Coordinates of C-alpha atoms and ligand atoms in Angstrom, one line a residue:
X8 CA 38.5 12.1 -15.8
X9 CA 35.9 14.4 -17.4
X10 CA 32.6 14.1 -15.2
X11 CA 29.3 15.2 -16.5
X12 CA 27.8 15.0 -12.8
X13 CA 23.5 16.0 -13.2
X14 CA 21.9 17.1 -9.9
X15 CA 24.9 18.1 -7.9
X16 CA 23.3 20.9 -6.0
X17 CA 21.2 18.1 -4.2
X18 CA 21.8 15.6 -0.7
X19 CA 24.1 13.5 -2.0
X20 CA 25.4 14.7 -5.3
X21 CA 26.9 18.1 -3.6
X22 CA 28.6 15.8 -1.2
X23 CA 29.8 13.6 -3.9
X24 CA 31.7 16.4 -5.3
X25 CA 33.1 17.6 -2.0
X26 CA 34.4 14.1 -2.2
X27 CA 35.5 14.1 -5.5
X28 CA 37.2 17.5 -5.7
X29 CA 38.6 17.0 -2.3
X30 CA 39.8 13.5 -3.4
X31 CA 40.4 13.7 -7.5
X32 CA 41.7 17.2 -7.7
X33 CA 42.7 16.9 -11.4
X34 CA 39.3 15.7 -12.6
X35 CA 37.5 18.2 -14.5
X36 CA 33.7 18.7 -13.4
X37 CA 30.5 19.7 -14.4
X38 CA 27.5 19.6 -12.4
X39 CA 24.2 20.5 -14.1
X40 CA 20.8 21.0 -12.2
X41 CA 17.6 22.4 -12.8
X42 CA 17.7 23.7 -8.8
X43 CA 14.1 22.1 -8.2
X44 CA 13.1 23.3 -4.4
X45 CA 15.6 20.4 -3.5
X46 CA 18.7 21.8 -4.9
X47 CA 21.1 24.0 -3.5
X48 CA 23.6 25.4 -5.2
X49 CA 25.1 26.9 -1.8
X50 CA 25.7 23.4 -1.0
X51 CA 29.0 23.8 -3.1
X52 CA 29.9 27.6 -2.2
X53 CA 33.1 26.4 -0.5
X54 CA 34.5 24.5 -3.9
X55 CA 37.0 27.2 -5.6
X56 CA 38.8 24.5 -8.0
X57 CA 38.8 26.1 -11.6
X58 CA 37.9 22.1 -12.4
X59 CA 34.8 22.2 -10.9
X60 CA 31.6 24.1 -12.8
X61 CA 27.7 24.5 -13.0
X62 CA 25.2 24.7 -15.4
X63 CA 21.7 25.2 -14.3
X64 CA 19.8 23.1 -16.1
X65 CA 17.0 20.6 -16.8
X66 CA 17.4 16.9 -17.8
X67 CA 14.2 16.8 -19.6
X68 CA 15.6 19.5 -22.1
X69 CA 16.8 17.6 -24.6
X70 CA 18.4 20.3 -26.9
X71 CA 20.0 21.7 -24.1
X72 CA 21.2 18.4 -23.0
X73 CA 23.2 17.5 -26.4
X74 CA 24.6 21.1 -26.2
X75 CA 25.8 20.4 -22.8
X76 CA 27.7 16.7 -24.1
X77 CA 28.8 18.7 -27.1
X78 CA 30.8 21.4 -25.4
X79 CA 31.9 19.4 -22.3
X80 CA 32.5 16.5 -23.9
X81 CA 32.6 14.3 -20.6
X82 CA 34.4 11.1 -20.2
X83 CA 31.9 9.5 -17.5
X84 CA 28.4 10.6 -16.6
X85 CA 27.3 10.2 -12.9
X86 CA 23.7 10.4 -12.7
X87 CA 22.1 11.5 -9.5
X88 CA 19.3 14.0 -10.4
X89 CA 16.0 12.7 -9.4
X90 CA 12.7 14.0 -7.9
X91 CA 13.4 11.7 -4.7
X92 CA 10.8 12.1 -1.7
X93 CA 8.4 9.5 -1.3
X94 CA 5.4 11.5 0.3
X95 CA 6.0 14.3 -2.7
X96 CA 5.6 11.0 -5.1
X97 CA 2.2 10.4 -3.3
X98 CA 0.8 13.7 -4.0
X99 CA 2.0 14.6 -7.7
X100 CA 3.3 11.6 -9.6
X101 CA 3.8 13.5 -12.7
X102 CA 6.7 15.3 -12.5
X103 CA 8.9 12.0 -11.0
X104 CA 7.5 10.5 -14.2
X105 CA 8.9 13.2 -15.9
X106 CA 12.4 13.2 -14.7
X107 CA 13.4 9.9 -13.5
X108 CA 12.2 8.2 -16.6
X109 CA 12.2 10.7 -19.2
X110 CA 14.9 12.7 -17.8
X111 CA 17.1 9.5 -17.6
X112 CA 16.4 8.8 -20.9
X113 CA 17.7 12.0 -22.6
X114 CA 21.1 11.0 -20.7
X115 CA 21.4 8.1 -22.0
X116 CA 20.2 9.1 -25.5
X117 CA 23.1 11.7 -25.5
X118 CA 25.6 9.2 -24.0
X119 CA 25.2 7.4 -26.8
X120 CA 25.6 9.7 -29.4
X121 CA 28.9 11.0 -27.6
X122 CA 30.8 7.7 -26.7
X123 CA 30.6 8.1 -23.1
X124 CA 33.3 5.5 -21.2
X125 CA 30.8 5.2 -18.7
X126 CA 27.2 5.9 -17.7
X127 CA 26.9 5.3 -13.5
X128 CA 23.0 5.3 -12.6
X129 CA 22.6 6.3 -8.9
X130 CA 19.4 4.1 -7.8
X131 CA 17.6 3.0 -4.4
X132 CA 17.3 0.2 -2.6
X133 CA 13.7 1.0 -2.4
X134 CA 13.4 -0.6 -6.2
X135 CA 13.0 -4.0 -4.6
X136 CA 9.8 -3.1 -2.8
X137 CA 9.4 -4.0 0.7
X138 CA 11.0 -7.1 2.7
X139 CA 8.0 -8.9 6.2
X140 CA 9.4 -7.4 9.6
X141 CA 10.7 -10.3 10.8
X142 CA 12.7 -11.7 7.7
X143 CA 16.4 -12.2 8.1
X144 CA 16.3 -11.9 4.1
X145 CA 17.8 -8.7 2.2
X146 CA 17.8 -7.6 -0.9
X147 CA 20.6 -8.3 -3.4
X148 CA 21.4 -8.3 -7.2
X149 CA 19.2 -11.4 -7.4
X150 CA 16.5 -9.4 -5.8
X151 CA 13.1 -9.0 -8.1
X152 CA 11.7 -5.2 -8.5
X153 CA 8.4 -4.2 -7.0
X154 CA 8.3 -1.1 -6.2
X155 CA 5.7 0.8 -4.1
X156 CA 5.6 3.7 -4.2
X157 CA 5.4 6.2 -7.5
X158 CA 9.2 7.1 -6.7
X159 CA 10.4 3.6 -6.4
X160 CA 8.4 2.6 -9.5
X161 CA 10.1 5.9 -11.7
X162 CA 13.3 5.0 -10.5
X163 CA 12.6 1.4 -10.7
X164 CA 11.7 2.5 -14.6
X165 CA 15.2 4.7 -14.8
X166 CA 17.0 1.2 -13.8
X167 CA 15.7 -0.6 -16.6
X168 CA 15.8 1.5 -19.3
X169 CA 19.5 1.9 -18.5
X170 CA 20.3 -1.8 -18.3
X171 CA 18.4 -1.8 -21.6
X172 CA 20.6 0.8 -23.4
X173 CA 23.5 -1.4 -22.2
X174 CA 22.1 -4.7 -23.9
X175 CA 20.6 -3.3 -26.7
X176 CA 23.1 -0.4 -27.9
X177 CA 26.6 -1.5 -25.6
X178 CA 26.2 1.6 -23.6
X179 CA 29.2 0.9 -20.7
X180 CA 26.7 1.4 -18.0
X181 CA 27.2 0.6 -14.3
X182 CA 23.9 0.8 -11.3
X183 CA 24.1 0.9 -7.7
X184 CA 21.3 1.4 -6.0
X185 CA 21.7 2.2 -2.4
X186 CA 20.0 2.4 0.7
X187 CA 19.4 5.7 2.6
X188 CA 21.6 8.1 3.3
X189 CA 22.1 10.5 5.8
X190 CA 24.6 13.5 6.3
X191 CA 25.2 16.9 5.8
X192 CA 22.9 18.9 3.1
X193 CA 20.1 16.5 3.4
X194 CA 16.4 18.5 3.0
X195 CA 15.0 18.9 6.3
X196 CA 11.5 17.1 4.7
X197 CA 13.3 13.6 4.9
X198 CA 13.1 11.7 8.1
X199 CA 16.9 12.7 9.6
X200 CA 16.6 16.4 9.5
X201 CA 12.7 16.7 9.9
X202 CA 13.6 14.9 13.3
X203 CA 16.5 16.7 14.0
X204 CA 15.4 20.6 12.8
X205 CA 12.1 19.8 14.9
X206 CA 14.0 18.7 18.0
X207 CA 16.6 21.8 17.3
X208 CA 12.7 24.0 17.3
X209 CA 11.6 22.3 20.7
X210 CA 8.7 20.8 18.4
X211 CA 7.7 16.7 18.3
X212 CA 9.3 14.0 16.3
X213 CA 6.1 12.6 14.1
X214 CA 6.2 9.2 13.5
X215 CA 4.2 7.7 10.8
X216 CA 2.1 4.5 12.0
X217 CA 3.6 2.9 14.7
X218 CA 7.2 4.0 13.9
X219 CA 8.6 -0.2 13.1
X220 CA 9.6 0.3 10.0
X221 CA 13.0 -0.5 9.8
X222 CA 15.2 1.2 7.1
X223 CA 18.8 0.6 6.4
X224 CA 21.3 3.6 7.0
X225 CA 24.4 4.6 5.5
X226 CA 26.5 8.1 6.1
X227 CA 26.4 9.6 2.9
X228 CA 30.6 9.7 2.3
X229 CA 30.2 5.9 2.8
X230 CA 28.2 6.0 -0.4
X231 CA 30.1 8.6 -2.1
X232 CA 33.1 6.0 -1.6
X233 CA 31.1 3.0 -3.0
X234 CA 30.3 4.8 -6.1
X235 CA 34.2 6.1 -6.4
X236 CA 34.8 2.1 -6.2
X237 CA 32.3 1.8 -9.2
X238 CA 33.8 4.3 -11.2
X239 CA 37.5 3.6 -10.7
X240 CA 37.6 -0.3 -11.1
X241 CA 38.1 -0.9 -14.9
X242 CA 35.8 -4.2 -14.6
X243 CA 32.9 -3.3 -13.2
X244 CA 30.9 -2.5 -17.2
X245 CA 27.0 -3.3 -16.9
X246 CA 27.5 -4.7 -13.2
X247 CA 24.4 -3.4 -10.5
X248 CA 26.0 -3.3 -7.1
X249 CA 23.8 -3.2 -3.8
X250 CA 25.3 -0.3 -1.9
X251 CA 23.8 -0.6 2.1
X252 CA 25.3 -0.3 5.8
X253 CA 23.4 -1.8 8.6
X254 CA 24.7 -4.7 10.2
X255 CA 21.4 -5.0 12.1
X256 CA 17.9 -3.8 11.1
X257 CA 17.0 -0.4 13.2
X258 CA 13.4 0.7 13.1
X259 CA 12.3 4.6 13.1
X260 CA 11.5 4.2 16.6
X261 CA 15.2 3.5 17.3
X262 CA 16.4 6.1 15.5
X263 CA 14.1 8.5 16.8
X264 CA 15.3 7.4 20.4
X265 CA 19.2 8.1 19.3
X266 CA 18.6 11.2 18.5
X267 CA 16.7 12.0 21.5
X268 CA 19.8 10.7 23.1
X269 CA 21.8 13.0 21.5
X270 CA 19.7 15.7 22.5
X271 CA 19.7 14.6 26.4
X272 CA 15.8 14.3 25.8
X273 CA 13.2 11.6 26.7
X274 CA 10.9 9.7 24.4
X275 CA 7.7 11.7 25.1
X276 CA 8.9 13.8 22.1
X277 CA 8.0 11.2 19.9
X278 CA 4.4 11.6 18.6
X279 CA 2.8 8.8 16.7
X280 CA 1.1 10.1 13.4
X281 CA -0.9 9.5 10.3
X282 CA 0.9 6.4 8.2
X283 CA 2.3 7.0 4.7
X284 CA 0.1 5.2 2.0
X285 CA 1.6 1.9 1.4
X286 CA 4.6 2.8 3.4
X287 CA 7.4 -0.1 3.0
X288 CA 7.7 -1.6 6.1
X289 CA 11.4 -2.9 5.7
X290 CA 14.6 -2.1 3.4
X291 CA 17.6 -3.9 4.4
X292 CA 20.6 -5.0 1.8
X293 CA 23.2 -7.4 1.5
X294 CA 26.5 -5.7 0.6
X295 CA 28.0 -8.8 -0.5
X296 CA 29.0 -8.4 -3.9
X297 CA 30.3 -4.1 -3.7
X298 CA 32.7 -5.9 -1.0
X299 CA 33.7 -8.8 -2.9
X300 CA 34.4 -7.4 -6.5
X301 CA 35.5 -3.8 -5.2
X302 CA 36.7 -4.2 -1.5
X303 CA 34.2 -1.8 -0.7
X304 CA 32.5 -1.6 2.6
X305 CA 31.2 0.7 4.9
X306 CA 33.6 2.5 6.9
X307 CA 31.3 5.3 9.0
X308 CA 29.4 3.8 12.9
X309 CA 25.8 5.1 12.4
X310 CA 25.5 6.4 15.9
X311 CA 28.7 8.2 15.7
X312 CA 27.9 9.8 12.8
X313 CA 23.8 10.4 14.0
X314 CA 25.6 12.4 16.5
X315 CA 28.3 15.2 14.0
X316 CA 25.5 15.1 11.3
X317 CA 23.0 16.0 14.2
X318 CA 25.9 18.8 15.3
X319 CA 25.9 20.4 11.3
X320 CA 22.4 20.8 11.5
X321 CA 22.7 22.5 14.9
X322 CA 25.6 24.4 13.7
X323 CA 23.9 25.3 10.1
X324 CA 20.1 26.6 10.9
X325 CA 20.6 29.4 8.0
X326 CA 21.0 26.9 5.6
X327 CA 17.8 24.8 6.8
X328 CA 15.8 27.0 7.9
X329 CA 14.5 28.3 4.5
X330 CA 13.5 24.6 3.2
X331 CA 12.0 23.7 6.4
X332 CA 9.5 26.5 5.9
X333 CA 8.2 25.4 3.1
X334 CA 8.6 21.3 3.8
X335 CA 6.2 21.5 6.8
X336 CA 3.9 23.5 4.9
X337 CA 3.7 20.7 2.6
X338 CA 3.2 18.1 5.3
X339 CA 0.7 20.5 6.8
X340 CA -1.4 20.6 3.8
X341 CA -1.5 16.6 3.8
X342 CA -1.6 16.6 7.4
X343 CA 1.5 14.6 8.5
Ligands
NAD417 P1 17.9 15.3 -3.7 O1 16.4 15.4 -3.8 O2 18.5 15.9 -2.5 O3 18.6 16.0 -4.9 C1 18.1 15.8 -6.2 C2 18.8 16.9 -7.1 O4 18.3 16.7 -8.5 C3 18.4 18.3 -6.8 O5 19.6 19.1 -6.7 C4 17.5 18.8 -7.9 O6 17.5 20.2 -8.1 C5 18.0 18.0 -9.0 N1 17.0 17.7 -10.1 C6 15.7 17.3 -9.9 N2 15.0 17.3 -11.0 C7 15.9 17.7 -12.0 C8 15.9 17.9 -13.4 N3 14.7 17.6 -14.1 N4 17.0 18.3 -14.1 C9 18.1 18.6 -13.4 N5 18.2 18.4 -12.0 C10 17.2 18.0 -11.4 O7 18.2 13.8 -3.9 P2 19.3 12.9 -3.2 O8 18.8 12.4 -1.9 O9 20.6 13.6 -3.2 O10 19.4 11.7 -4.2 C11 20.2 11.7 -5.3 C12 20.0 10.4 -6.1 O11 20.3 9.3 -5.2 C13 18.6 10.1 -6.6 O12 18.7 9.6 -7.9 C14 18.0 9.2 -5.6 O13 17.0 8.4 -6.2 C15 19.2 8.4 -5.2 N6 19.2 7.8 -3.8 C16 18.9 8.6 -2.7 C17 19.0 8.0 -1.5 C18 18.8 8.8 -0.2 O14 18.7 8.3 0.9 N7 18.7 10.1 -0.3 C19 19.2 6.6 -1.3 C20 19.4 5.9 -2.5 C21 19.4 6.5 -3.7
TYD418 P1 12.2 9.1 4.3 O1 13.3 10.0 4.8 O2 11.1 9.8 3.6 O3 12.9 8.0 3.3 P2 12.2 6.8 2.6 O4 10.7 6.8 2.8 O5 12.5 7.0 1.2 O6 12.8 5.6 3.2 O7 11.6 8.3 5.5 C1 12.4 7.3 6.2 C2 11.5 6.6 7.1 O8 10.9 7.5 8.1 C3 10.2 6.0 6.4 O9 9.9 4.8 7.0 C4 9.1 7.0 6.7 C5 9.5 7.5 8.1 N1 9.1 8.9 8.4 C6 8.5 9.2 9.6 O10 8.2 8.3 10.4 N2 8.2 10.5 9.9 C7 8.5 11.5 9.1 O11 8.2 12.7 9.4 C8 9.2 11.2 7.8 C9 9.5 12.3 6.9 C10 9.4 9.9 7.5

């Protein structure tokens, strides 16, 4: 395979292509990305395969971008690069508008043009909108969208406009939108690593509102494994797969108290704060389909692995440290 993967240096795309080189070592790769303040090309220092290579640059360039399909000429695109953090979304809309809509649509624009086997749309759970606290539903394929949030809603926009390029033009396209992930290389301004990086400083965990919203976890290989089940089963054209891992729904509040566990600390660490504006109060997904078409499920325990990703953020403060700098600045200046 030939794989055109765009923002790589971020969360989850760097640890897809620890995955993929590590798993696929004959697959050629190139990652482009613009390195917005959430990408990291360091993220994929350790990668010395000849197959793997970056190009720094931006989605939104659209001459750039058919210059980039022209000379790689890649068999399958795997589309991660996003602006992704909800409370950035809240305070400048623009640029998600930007990139997740317009960004997506170059892609598929120049997938088109160069008969691309397959365009694979990395999406969120957080489409769907919000499920009441006390529901035993979850979101599925079936699901309606209403997003929230200005990220949901750009990514909710990216989802349609490629389901549309498959019905109107044939593009092989393929979505999963997953729940969230946490691991290794995750930006210390989502929940996870703000948590965990504050605890490392001796400092509070902040809990927006009164810290029940429940969210549905996944370790981030888990993920990179359900979109490798995407890619590699020949029958899976124009499907949307729900990607998720909780068996039972764990609110912040739990998750703050397992990693204050982990730390040997007690729960007057946690510290209620300010609530997000219009802050979902409850993602959970139903797997069902992944694990029937694909065989896929998820494979990692979330405590377990709460407890080694806790240990690489403990073991890796130089790479943290920088980004954490400037994230709490940014939730200083809107007070959170
Ligand atoms: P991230 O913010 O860590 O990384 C995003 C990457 O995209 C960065 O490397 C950034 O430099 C790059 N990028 C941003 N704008 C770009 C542009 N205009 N041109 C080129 N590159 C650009 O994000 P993540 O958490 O790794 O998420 C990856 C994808 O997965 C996103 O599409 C996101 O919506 C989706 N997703 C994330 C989660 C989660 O829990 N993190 C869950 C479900 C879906
Ligand atoms: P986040 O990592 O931003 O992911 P998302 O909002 O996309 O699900 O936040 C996860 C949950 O944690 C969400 O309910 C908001 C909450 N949260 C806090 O309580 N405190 C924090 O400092 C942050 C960053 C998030």
């Amino acid at each position: 395979m030939k794989l055109l993967i765009t923002g790589g240096a971020g969360f989850i795309g760097s640890n897809f292509i620890h995955y993929w080189t590590h798993n696929h070592p004959n697959d050629e790769i190139l990652n482009i990305d613009s390195l917005t303040y959430a990408g990291n090309i360091t993220n994929l220092a350790s990668i010395k395969t000849n197959k793997y290579k970056f190009t720094q640059v931006d989605i939104c360039d659209t001459e750039e971008i058919n210059k980039i399909f022209k000379d790689f000429k890649p068999d399958n695109v795997v589309h991660f690069a996003a602006e992704t953090h909800v409370d950035r979304s809240l305070d400048k809309p623009d640029v998600f508008i930007q990139t997740n809509i317009f960004g997506t649509y170059n892609l598929l624009e120049a997938s088109l043009k160069n008969n691309i086997k397959r365009f694979h749309h990395i999406s969120t759970d957080e489409v769907f909108g919000s499920l009441d606290l006390d529901t035993a539903d979850k979101f599925d394929e079936q699901t309606s969208y209403k997003p929230n949030s200005p990220y949901s809603a750009s990514k909710a926009s990216s989802d349609h406009l490629v389901r549309s390029y498959a019905e109107s033009y044939g593009l092989p396209i393929s979505i999963t939108n997953c729940s969230n992930n946490f691991g290794p290389y995750q930006h210390p301004e989502k929940f996870l690593p703000r948590i965990i990086t504050n605890l490392i400083d001796n400092k509070n965990i902040p809990l927006y509102g009164d810290g029940q919203n429940v969210r549905d976890w996944l370790y981030v290989e888990d993920h990179c494994r359900a979109i490798e089940s995407v890619l590699l089963n020949k029958s899976t054209i124009g499907q949307t797969y729900c990607v998720g891992g909780n068996y039972e729904d764990i609110s912040n509040l739990d998750i703050a108290k397992m990693v204050l566990d982990i730390f040997n600390l007690d729960d007057n660490k946690i510290e209620f704060v300010k609530d997000r504006p219009g802050h979902d109060i409850k993602y959970a997904v139903n797997w069902t389909k992944i694990n029937q078409d694909l065989g896929w499920k998820p494979k990692y325990d979330t405590y377990q692995w709460l407890e080694k990703t806790t240990q690489w953020y403990i073991e890796n403060e130089s790479w943290w440290r920088p980004l954490k700098t400037e994230a709490e600045q940014f939730y200083a200046k809107n007070n959170q």
